């Protein structure tokens, strides 16, 4: 019986294993034996033609394949890839005369366990299993041989019946045509099979002798490109399980499915008219993200799979967090504490070198109903994303004011240009990117498939509760609940008597911005709709689900007026998310705007600053800035009438905006997603005294 403690890979053992398989000599003909010859490889003269000339051809090949003199077993291959691995004895079962040993090894954070009648064989099996977790090897051919993958040349690797674990690495071996060795003719399959059996060659194609680096990224062969992405992904990562996230019935009883699969700790999803098509889209998303493989017949459309480049998304995240660090004295300020951080970054195109953080915010609370204000002096929603949007509106006012400055250097710095027909639009290639440290509250956070595990039972709850419905925030708390009331308007006296003040979720508000823009009703009188180009989410994120709830829920909104659109956001997570802040959420919200010096702190419960003064982001403050612009632009805007003095009336001046808003609300209702609930109208009926 072997010593049970000798499970580490020693250099002596590796040397011993390296020579396994060398004991079988090459066959020698009787005439060669008479001349005292030992091996055809040591002859000075080429072997005479015989046996259809096979050995002459093999000798030519062998001279080129300098590395193929010795096969290596799985233990040696794994030792070369990961030196110093420790093999541990897990268990010994079975009777004394026929024991079964289990040995485990940890590689790249994964544990592989092999069993066998001896510890050595169990160890070898564990090494073979570990090897199969690798995608590429310095020498893929020898790795196959070490794992016993002596492939039958006639095997159909595109077949659903293929033995996937044993054909794991075929897609990463060189093709059957090598430019470097074009002088040699391909060797027939029978000859290669003969070479395998006699141990003379370790691979079945000639071009494994060498391959140009520039060919590594060529498109897959015709056979590979026609392969189903589910099959190909299963060859690379066997044993995957797909989960149906949703099954919906659209117009004319057409079904739509969303399937998800978890690969290497990441979740990928796809949608389609059948589960098979949805699985294909999910598999293709995984292939492209993890292995950079794109199958031509399964390239997802941009409208269904909008991803921001990862390095760009990470740069946006870093810029926002670094700016927040700077504003909070390296996070030492008491106001650095937060559960959710948001920021908007402005770029010219996707050039990160010209990027600028323009707003920052934090917060997770809404105003208490008792503090609702009928003079526009309170901020109702202090969630970070919503405060960031209000700060962005403040920034847009500043940019319009710059454009109206009499100093040339000021209006040249403005992001706006004037339209011939009146009004303003953004300069070409100006883009805005929203970063949020966690998935927006509402359906995006609740139903995002980050919760999926390999246990299918745990995901059935997600499938059952997935709806995509409108949701509302909980007053004085966190989290959201589905819209319950059918009445779209709350009443002032009802809230004052104790009814909860209802505020729509951040997910639903972002979906609204994707139709109406971020500028709001007042600014729509002056400028064209301004949309986000991308959303980057730090944690609890799944870009496919975010896209569905923010854009695709309202695909049937219908034709929109000129300059409005159903905005298709680019979406991304981050490579290294911000660490989650422990403890309760703070009761304050902070905001910062480019051009201002310090953070402003708002008491989220009251919707005002702690001193009791209104925030620069409240309705009255923004209305006052709008009124000043209205007076200056009286001759530049078509159909410009007398300035409304009541806030609710001023919002109605932007007629197109109001029309599109009603179109959006009807689209939600038509899709069966609920009714958008509005605040009591009394809070917007305040008079602006100039």
XYZ file of C-alpha atoms in Angstrom:
690
model
C 0.000 0.000 0.000
C 1.309 3.472 -0.863
C 2.114 6.052 1.772
C -1.074 8.104 2.170
C 0.814 11.326 2.934
C 2.908 11.441 -0.237
C 0.439 13.422 -2.342
C 2.449 16.523 -3.260
C 3.992 16.717 -6.697
C 7.736 16.213 -6.264
C 10.343 16.856 -8.950
C 11.334 13.191 -8.868
C 7.758 12.148 -9.510
C 7.457 14.595 -12.388
C 10.639 13.228 -13.955
C 9.324 9.702 -13.549
C 5.976 10.610 -15.092
C 7.654 12.446 -17.946
C 9.064 9.136 -19.211
C 5.781 7.247 -19.113
C 4.956 5.974 -22.563
C 8.597 5.800 -23.764
C 8.939 2.099 -23.061
C 7.356 1.032 -26.339
C 10.001 1.030 -29.088
C 9.198 1.781 -32.686
C 8.788 -1.333 -34.852
C 11.905 -2.375 -36.743
C 11.893 -4.400 -39.955
C 13.854 -7.670 -40.185
C 16.221 -6.233 -42.829
C 16.924 -3.268 -40.606
C 17.563 -5.580 -37.624
C 20.130 -7.502 -39.682
C 22.034 -4.266 -40.291
C 22.004 -3.504 -36.593
C 19.631 -0.570 -36.977
C 17.669 0.547 -33.911
C 15.331 3.242 -35.091
C 14.289 4.742 -38.369
C 14.889 8.206 -36.921
C 18.631 7.551 -36.546
C 19.279 6.408 -40.124
C 21.520 8.607 -42.266
C 19.724 7.566 -45.486
C 16.009 7.883 -46.089
C 14.078 4.694 -45.679
C 13.386 2.950 -48.992
C 9.844 3.270 -50.262
C 7.710 0.672 -48.580
C 4.396 0.307 -46.874
C 3.028 2.872 -49.345
C 5.773 5.301 -48.400
C 4.254 6.063 -45.008
C 7.480 5.970 -43.012
C 9.247 8.282 -45.475
C 6.521 10.847 -44.969
C 6.493 10.337 -41.229
C 10.242 10.885 -41.091
C 9.853 14.215 -42.877
C 7.200 15.303 -40.435
C 9.121 14.068 -37.417
C 12.172 16.131 -38.297
C 10.049 19.272 -38.116
C 8.231 18.369 -34.923
C 11.116 18.753 -32.512
C 8.925 18.971 -29.425
C 6.983 15.776 -29.996
C 9.548 13.243 -28.869
C 7.928 12.428 -25.525
C 4.299 12.336 -24.442
C 3.488 13.853 -21.041
C 0.773 12.662 -18.757
C -1.821 14.913 -17.103
C 0.172 15.251 -13.881
C 3.208 16.603 -15.718
C 1.131 18.915 -17.901
C -0.615 20.391 -14.879
C 2.675 20.730 -12.984
C 4.150 22.750 -15.865
C 1.111 25.030 -15.938
C 0.760 25.381 -12.167
C 3.931 24.343 -10.266
C 3.713 23.517 -6.579
C 0.115 22.318 -6.413
C -0.868 20.357 -3.305
C -2.948 17.188 -3.674
C -5.035 16.245 -0.664
C -6.441 12.873 0.348
C -10.211 13.307 0.652
C -11.489 9.832 1.463
C -11.004 6.087 1.200
C -14.057 3.909 0.646
C -14.760 0.327 -0.372
C -13.555 -2.972 1.076
C -9.924 -3.556 2.058
C -9.247 -5.757 -0.976
C -10.741 -3.181 -3.398
C -10.339 0.329 -1.962
C -11.442 3.484 -3.762
C -9.361 6.578 -3.054
C -10.437 10.182 -3.593
C -7.785 12.872 -4.070
C -8.453 16.593 -4.605
C -6.416 19.502 -5.961
C -7.270 23.211 -6.030
C -6.476 25.117 -9.250
C -7.469 28.727 -9.958
C -9.880 28.717 -7.038
C -11.682 25.562 -8.192
C -11.385 22.119 -6.546
C -11.103 19.013 -8.708
C -11.528 15.557 -7.207
C -10.417 12.305 -8.784
C -11.035 8.728 -7.702
C -9.204 5.484 -8.388
C -8.110 2.097 -6.998
C -4.820 3.687 -5.871
C -3.959 7.155 -4.640
C -1.671 7.630 -7.620
C -4.445 6.899 -10.114
C -6.869 9.085 -8.174
C -4.289 11.858 -8.247
C -3.835 11.421 -11.985
C -7.596 11.614 -12.512
C -7.798 14.832 -10.469
C -5.052 16.316 -12.648
C -6.952 15.327 -15.812
C -10.108 17.028 -14.538
C -8.147 20.149 -13.604
C -6.565 20.288 -17.061
C -10.000 20.344 -18.632
C -10.737 23.640 -16.879
C -8.073 25.353 -18.975
C -8.959 26.809 -22.366
C -5.504 27.031 -23.946
C -2.150 25.362 -23.390
C 1.370 26.182 -24.542
C 1.093 22.869 -26.339
C -2.566 21.961 -26.846
C -1.753 18.732 -28.670
C 0.285 17.240 -25.834
C -2.418 18.275 -23.389
C -4.978 16.276 -25.385
C -2.680 13.264 -25.380
C -2.163 13.571 -21.601
C -5.910 13.485 -21.095
C -6.339 10.509 -23.365
C -7.868 12.515 -26.203
C -6.547 10.453 -29.118
C -9.197 11.736 -31.458
C -10.692 9.636 -34.166
C -10.213 11.798 -37.294
C -13.697 10.947 -38.456
C -15.364 12.322 -35.310
C -18.074 14.880 -36.039
C -17.346 17.665 -33.575
C -20.473 19.601 -34.593
C -22.702 16.745 -33.498
C -24.892 17.191 -30.441
C -23.782 13.703 -29.426
C -20.108 14.634 -29.229
C -18.296 13.881 -25.980
C -17.922 17.512 -24.950
C -15.466 17.208 -22.070
C -13.022 15.278 -24.267
C -13.327 17.694 -27.174
C -12.926 20.750 -24.999
C -10.010 22.416 -26.717
C -10.578 21.791 -30.418
C -11.614 25.365 -31.200
C -8.289 26.714 -29.967
C -5.946 24.535 -32.014
C -4.464 25.843 -35.289
C -6.371 25.283 -38.502
C -5.562 22.626 -41.061
C -3.660 24.996 -43.356
C -0.363 26.481 -42.243
C 1.248 29.241 -44.250
C 4.631 28.521 -42.697
C 4.664 24.924 -43.955
C 2.801 25.217 -47.229
C 5.567 23.260 -48.979
C 4.402 20.088 -47.290
C 1.314 18.256 -48.449
C -1.314 17.305 -45.849
C -0.912 13.774 -44.567
C -3.889 11.462 -44.930
C -5.949 10.380 -41.920
C -4.840 6.739 -42.075
C -1.185 7.749 -41.895
C -1.838 10.042 -38.936
C -3.755 7.315 -37.138
C -0.792 4.983 -37.684
C 1.510 7.631 -36.252
C -0.651 7.883 -33.107
C -0.574 4.149 -32.521
C 3.197 3.974 -32.807
C 3.828 6.967 -30.602
C 5.727 8.787 -33.364
C 3.450 11.834 -33.540
C 1.313 13.430 -30.882
C -1.128 15.273 -33.092
C -3.273 14.536 -36.103
C -2.633 17.604 -38.287
C 0.599 18.709 -39.875
C 0.289 22.400 -39.075
C 0.603 21.905 -35.307
C 4.354 22.093 -35.921
C 3.997 25.871 -35.909
C 1.566 28.631 -36.680
C 1.866 32.339 -37.351
C 0.710 34.623 -34.551
C -1.259 36.740 -36.945
C -3.607 33.826 -37.642
C -4.714 33.444 -34.030
C -7.661 35.784 -34.365
C -8.969 34.625 -37.744
C -12.647 33.811 -38.032
C -13.669 30.268 -37.251
C -13.759 27.736 -40.035
C -16.983 27.139 -41.909
C -17.803 24.116 -39.768
C -17.182 26.091 -36.568
C -19.131 29.149 -37.715
C -22.166 26.987 -38.400
C -21.996 25.397 -34.967
C -24.755 26.228 -32.527
C -23.475 28.603 -29.797
C -25.044 26.420 -27.089
C -23.032 23.425 -28.330
C -19.816 25.427 -28.588
C -20.226 26.941 -25.125
C -20.881 23.475 -23.706
C -17.601 22.283 -25.213
C -15.787 25.111 -23.430
C -17.709 24.901 -20.164
C -19.566 21.617 -19.803
C -22.490 21.048 -17.454
C -24.096 24.497 -17.802
C -27.759 24.897 -16.905
C -30.113 27.449 -18.441
C -32.907 29.195 -16.535
C -36.077 30.664 -18.075
C -36.423 34.123 -16.542
C -39.654 35.066 -18.246
C -42.278 33.938 -20.689
C -44.521 36.668 -22.060
C -47.273 36.787 -24.643
C -47.044 39.734 -26.994
C -49.297 40.870 -29.816
C -51.228 38.212 -31.737
C -50.375 35.632 -29.055
C -46.687 35.572 -30.012
C -44.583 34.279 -27.124
C -41.250 35.718 -26.058
C -38.777 33.982 -23.759
C -35.789 35.205 -21.768
C -33.190 32.580 -20.831
C -30.133 33.018 -18.608
C -26.979 30.984 -18.008
C -24.254 31.443 -15.414
C -20.679 30.967 -16.647
C -17.517 31.617 -14.628
C -19.475 33.582 -12.039
C -21.146 35.870 -14.586
C -24.764 35.748 -15.779
C -25.666 36.053 -19.456
C -29.125 36.205 -20.922
C -30.818 36.128 -24.282
C -34.320 36.567 -25.614
C -36.190 34.956 -28.487
C -39.468 33.604 -29.818
C -38.599 30.174 -28.443
C -36.532 28.903 -25.537
C -34.048 27.434 -28.015
C -33.458 30.799 -29.684
C -33.203 32.542 -26.315
C -30.637 29.969 -25.135
C -28.649 30.577 -28.306
C -28.567 34.318 -27.646
C -27.489 33.758 -24.026
C -24.744 31.346 -25.104
C -23.550 33.769 -27.790
C -23.353 36.583 -25.230
C -21.168 34.365 -23.013
C -18.949 33.275 -25.917
C -18.320 36.849 -26.970
C -17.705 38.211 -23.462
C -15.527 35.373 -22.124
C -13.815 33.919 -25.205
C -14.131 36.674 -27.841
C -15.926 34.237 -30.151
C -18.611 35.601 -32.465
C -20.577 33.195 -34.585
C -21.820 35.079 -37.703
C -25.280 33.520 -37.679
C -25.818 34.291 -34.002
C -24.585 37.871 -33.614
C -27.159 39.611 -31.412
C -28.712 42.788 -32.716
C -27.510 46.015 -31.166
C -30.988 46.953 -30.016
C -31.182 43.861 -27.817
C -27.632 43.796 -26.477
C -26.159 47.249 -25.853
C -22.880 47.017 -23.999
C -20.440 49.808 -23.209
C -16.708 48.960 -23.604
C -15.531 47.654 -20.232
C -12.381 49.782 -20.002
C -14.426 52.915 -20.706
C -17.021 51.972 -18.066
C -14.269 51.353 -15.508
C -12.752 54.764 -16.267
C -16.116 56.486 -15.678
C -16.469 54.672 -12.350
C -12.954 55.675 -11.295
C -13.503 59.328 -12.218
C -16.706 59.538 -10.170
C -15.244 57.857 -7.082
C -12.035 59.907 -7.250
C -14.022 63.151 -7.467
C -16.140 62.109 -4.501
C -12.971 61.236 -2.587
C -11.594 64.694 -3.350
C -14.802 66.446 -2.203
C -15.026 64.472 1.052
C -11.402 64.920 2.177
C -10.358 61.406 1.220
C -13.672 59.994 2.518
C -12.999 61.329 6.044
C -15.914 63.781 6.012
C -19.069 62.672 7.829
C -20.942 63.252 4.580
C -18.811 60.689 2.744
C -21.008 57.967 4.246
C -23.464 56.626 1.682
C -25.347 53.566 0.482
C -25.676 54.750 -3.103
C -23.388 57.097 -5.021
C -24.246 58.513 -8.429
C -22.509 60.793 -10.884
C -22.813 62.035 -14.450
C -19.745 62.338 -16.654
C -19.629 64.354 -19.881
C -17.427 63.230 -22.788
C -16.760 64.145 -26.389
C -17.451 60.893 -28.153
C -15.924 58.053 -26.151
C -12.646 59.902 -25.601
C -11.996 59.435 -21.888
C -9.138 61.964 -22.043
C -11.667 64.781 -22.411
C -14.100 63.417 -19.847
C -15.404 65.637 -17.057
C -17.416 64.814 -13.956
C -20.241 67.368 -13.975
C -22.483 66.214 -11.085
C -22.251 63.964 -8.015
C -24.882 62.844 -5.528
C -25.691 60.310 -2.821
C -28.843 59.247 -1.015
C -31.487 56.529 -0.595
C -34.436 58.278 1.084
C -37.585 60.211 0.143
C -39.410 63.033 1.923
C -41.957 62.227 4.638
C -45.529 63.087 3.691
C -45.838 65.561 6.562
C -43.104 67.716 5.020
C -44.629 67.989 1.555
C -44.414 71.627 0.454
C -46.843 73.667 -1.645
C -44.308 76.423 -2.389
C -41.794 74.281 -4.270
C -39.221 74.552 -1.479
C -38.672 70.832 -0.773
C -36.956 68.085 -2.787
C -39.328 65.103 -2.767
C -36.959 62.323 -3.864
C -33.394 62.188 -2.523
C -32.308 58.917 -4.115
C -28.845 59.400 -5.634
C -29.911 58.896 -9.274
C -32.773 61.386 -8.960
C -30.674 64.022 -7.201
C -28.013 63.558 -9.912
C -30.622 64.276 -12.572
C -31.806 67.445 -10.767
C -28.170 68.549 -10.418
C -27.768 67.878 -14.145
C -30.733 70.196 -14.876
C -28.954 72.855 -12.759
C -25.856 72.300 -14.921
C -27.889 72.717 -18.134
C -29.239 76.060 -16.918
C -25.658 77.206 -16.265
C -24.634 76.156 -19.775
C -27.544 78.053 -21.345
C -26.636 81.123 -19.315
C -23.052 80.822 -20.585
C -24.310 80.786 -24.158
C -26.265 84.003 -23.556
C -23.237 85.762 -22.073
C -21.899 88.814 -23.904
C -18.353 87.532 -23.498
C -17.234 85.391 -26.413
C -15.081 83.093 -24.267
C -18.182 82.250 -22.228
C -20.526 81.235 -25.022
C -17.723 79.361 -26.753
C -17.432 77.212 -23.609
C -21.146 76.398 -23.609
C -22.218 72.912 -24.667
C -25.185 74.406 -26.580
C -25.476 75.795 -30.103
C -28.395 77.801 -31.441
C -30.789 76.327 -34.001
C -31.804 78.349 -37.055
C -35.478 77.756 -36.384
C -35.071 78.835 -32.748
C -34.103 77.062 -29.584
C -30.887 75.218 -28.728
C -29.338 71.792 -28.981
C -26.171 70.116 -27.757
C -22.938 70.499 -29.690
C -21.995 67.523 -31.826
C -20.614 64.464 -30.052
C -21.398 65.631 -26.498
C -22.335 62.515 -24.504
C -23.497 61.970 -20.916
C -22.856 58.855 -18.839
C -24.609 58.026 -15.555
C -22.740 55.992 -12.953
C -24.709 54.444 -10.056
C -22.952 52.387 -7.409
C -25.819 49.895 -7.165
C -28.652 48.843 -9.436
C -31.518 51.405 -9.404
C -34.346 50.606 -7.004
C -37.419 48.989 -8.493
C -37.653 46.221 -11.047
C -34.007 46.577 -12.176
C -32.762 45.679 -8.697
C -35.506 43.336 -7.567
C -35.505 40.993 -10.561
C -31.965 41.291 -11.856
C -30.637 37.744 -12.392
C -27.513 38.308 -10.307
C -29.328 36.051 -7.811
C -29.176 33.016 -10.120
C -27.156 30.099 -8.775
C -26.574 26.606 -10.064
C -29.562 25.503 -8.000
C -32.489 25.795 -10.376
C -34.978 25.600 -7.535
C -33.717 28.886 -6.106
C -34.299 30.641 -9.428
C -37.922 29.555 -9.815
C -38.962 32.264 -7.383
C -37.305 34.858 -9.625
C -39.114 33.498 -12.675
C -42.435 33.567 -10.881
C -42.133 37.098 -9.532
C -40.632 38.650 -12.665
C -43.165 41.030 -14.121
C -41.514 44.321 -15.128
C -44.307 46.258 -13.409
C -44.095 49.861 -12.278
C -43.085 50.104 -8.623
C -43.151 52.803 -5.940
C -40.749 53.685 -3.142
C -41.678 53.211 0.494
C -42.053 56.441 2.464
C -39.463 56.802 5.260
C -37.902 53.498 4.285
C -36.056 51.611 1.589
C -37.176 49.201 -1.102
C -40.154 49.303 -3.469
C -43.613 47.772 -3.854
C -45.730 47.244 -6.999
C -48.122 50.038 -7.974
C -51.407 49.170 -6.274
C -53.776 52.067 -6.819
C -55.631 52.614 -10.071
C -55.963 56.337 -9.399
C -53.065 58.146 -11.066
C -53.211 61.200 -8.751
C -52.662 61.423 -5.002
C -54.611 63.962 -2.967
C -53.115 66.687 -0.806
C -55.541 66.261 2.082
C -55.125 62.494 1.959
C -51.353 62.779 2.438
C -51.793 65.328 5.236
C -54.201 62.933 6.967
C -51.602 60.188 6.992
C -51.729 58.449 3.610
C -48.279 57.429 2.444
C -46.704 59.746 -0.091
C -46.075 57.681 -3.230
C -42.901 58.164 -5.276
C -42.113 56.181 -8.404
C -39.025 53.923 -8.392
C -35.663 54.967 -9.870
C -35.907 52.182 -12.482
C -39.183 53.619 -13.759
C -37.899 57.189 -13.723
C -34.851 56.239 -15.791
C -37.191 54.486 -18.234
C -39.114 57.770 -18.409
C -35.896 59.713 -19.115
C -35.241 57.377 -22.038
C -38.333 58.786 -23.745
C -38.676 62.348 -22.453
C -35.014 63.195 -21.823
C -33.393 64.456 -18.619
C -34.082 68.162 -19.123
C -37.652 68.120 -17.773
C -40.683 70.117 -18.892
C -39.382 73.646 -18.261
C -36.111 73.330 -20.165
C -37.917 71.573 -23.031
C -39.227 75.009 -23.949
C -35.648 76.084 -24.770
C -33.680 72.982 -25.758
C -34.087 69.688 -27.553
C -34.443 66.528 -25.424
C -31.151 65.554 -23.783
C -30.568 61.820 -23.275
C -28.068 59.680 -21.414
C -25.672 57.774 -23.645
C -24.886 55.081 -21.088
C -25.543 53.804 -17.576
C -22.765 52.126 -15.585
C -23.858 50.161 -12.498
C -21.451 49.179 -9.748
C -23.191 46.189 -8.150
C -26.357 44.064 -8.289
C -26.213 44.591 -12.022
C -27.228 42.580 -15.043
C -27.059 44.610 -18.231
C -29.536 42.463 -20.165
C -32.242 42.906 -17.547
C -31.469 46.630 -17.155
C -31.926 47.077 -20.894
C -35.247 45.264 -20.788
C -36.767 47.250 -17.928
C -35.391 50.644 -18.997
C -36.064 50.441 -22.734
C -37.829 47.326 -24.007
C -40.863 47.471 -21.697
C -42.194 50.338 -23.798
C -41.229 49.228 -27.297
C -44.834 49.742 -28.440
C -44.997 53.404 -27.488
C -45.619 54.297 -31.119
C -44.389 57.156 -33.307
C -42.746 59.986 -31.376
C -42.511 63.645 -32.432
C -39.357 65.027 -34.039
C -36.315 65.244 -31.693
C -37.864 62.675 -29.285
C -36.886 59.020 -29.432
C -36.897 55.744 -27.575
C -33.339 56.053 -26.333
C -31.182 52.916 -26.443
C -28.777 53.118 -23.516
C -25.376 51.500 -23.576
C -25.018 49.508 -20.363
C -22.164 48.091 -18.339
C -21.102 46.882 -14.940
C -17.657 47.573 -13.484
C -14.726 45.199 -13.133
C -14.176 45.930 -9.441
C -17.241 47.269 -7.677
C -17.149 49.666 -4.739
C -17.204 47.920 -1.375
C -20.675 47.884 0.152
C -21.075 50.367 3.015
C -22.089 48.639 6.273
C -24.764 49.943 8.625
C -27.974 51.902 8.115
C -28.466 54.344 5.294
C -27.694 57.925 6.294
C -30.617 60.311 6.499
C -28.969 62.894 4.283
C -28.269 63.347 0.585
C -25.355 65.302 -0.882
C -24.973 66.935 -4.288
C -22.196 68.675 -6.155
C -22.253 70.449 -9.532
C -19.304 71.427 -11.727
C -18.565 75.110 -11.174
C -19.576 75.051 -7.512
C -17.129 74.771 -4.651
C -18.636 72.525 -2.006
C -21.095 69.720 -1.465
C -24.650 70.676 -0.596
C -26.242 68.508 2.113
C -30.008 67.888 2.153
C -31.994 66.358 4.997
C -33.750 63.636 3.012
C -36.700 63.386 5.409
C -37.518 67.111 5.143
C -36.273 67.727 1.605
C -34.384 70.841 2.761
C -30.972 71.742 4.113
C -30.463 71.188 7.830
C -30.647 74.916 8.477
C -34.154 74.901 6.986
C -33.282 76.801 3.808
C -34.292 75.332 0.446
C -31.890 73.359 -1.724
C -30.552 74.815 -4.949
C -32.245 71.824 -6.620
C -35.803 72.486 -5.403
C -38.581 73.385 -7.849
C -38.754 77.056 -6.900
C -35.020 77.641 -7.439
C -35.049 76.014 -10.859
C -38.273 77.823 -11.807
C -36.643 81.151 -10.949
C -33.718 80.392 -13.286
C -36.146 79.390 -16.031
C -38.063 82.673 -15.628
C -34.852 84.708 -16.104
C -34.008 82.789 -19.278
C -37.565 83.207 -20.529
C -37.199 86.964 -20.365
C -33.833 86.959 -22.177
C -34.996 84.595 -24.919
C -38.343 86.294 -25.607
C -37.270 87.255 -29.124
C -35.492 83.981 -30.001
C -38.215 81.395 -29.417
C -41.142 81.017 -31.856
C -44.673 81.621 -30.496
C -43.217 83.245 -27.392
C -46.010 84.649 -25.223
C -46.300 86.167 -21.778
C -44.371 84.335 -19.084
C -46.558 82.117 -16.867
C -46.190 82.996 -13.211
C -47.520 79.695 -11.815
C -45.165 76.713 -11.863
C -47.749 74.169 -13.110
C -48.737 76.511 -15.965
C -45.107 77.062 -16.943
C -44.649 73.296 -17.307
C -47.613 73.165 -19.701
C -45.898 75.653 -22.048
C -43.807 72.749 -23.363
C -46.762 71.205 -25.188
C -44.820 68.570 -27.131
C -43.144 67.370 -23.954
C -46.499 67.017 -22.202
C -47.944 65.132 -25.164
C -45.070 62.631 -25.210
C -45.401 62.168 -21.432
C -49.040 61.158 -21.791
C -48.063 58.835 -24.634
C -45.535 57.189 -22.315
C -48.027 56.699 -19.478
C -50.530 55.124 -21.879
C -47.796 52.764 -23.186
C -47.158 51.513 -19.635
C -50.860 50.916 -19.116
C -51.285 49.244 -22.503
C -48.435 46.848 -21.674
C -50.201 45.930 -18.431
C -47.400 47.364 -16.297
C -49.523 49.650 -14.113
C -50.456 53.309 -13.781
C -47.914 56.078 -13.247
C -48.819 57.766 -9.947
C -48.477 61.560 -9.753
C -47.942 63.773 -6.726
C -50.873 65.927 -5.485
C -51.331 68.754 -8.033
C -51.411 71.374 -5.256
C -47.650 71.162 -4.799
C -47.074 72.614 -8.301
C -49.585 75.440 -8.000
C -47.250 77.972 -6.431
C -46.711 81.497 -7.717
C -43.301 82.861 -8.588
C -42.893 86.420 -7.344
C -40.185 88.231 -9.296
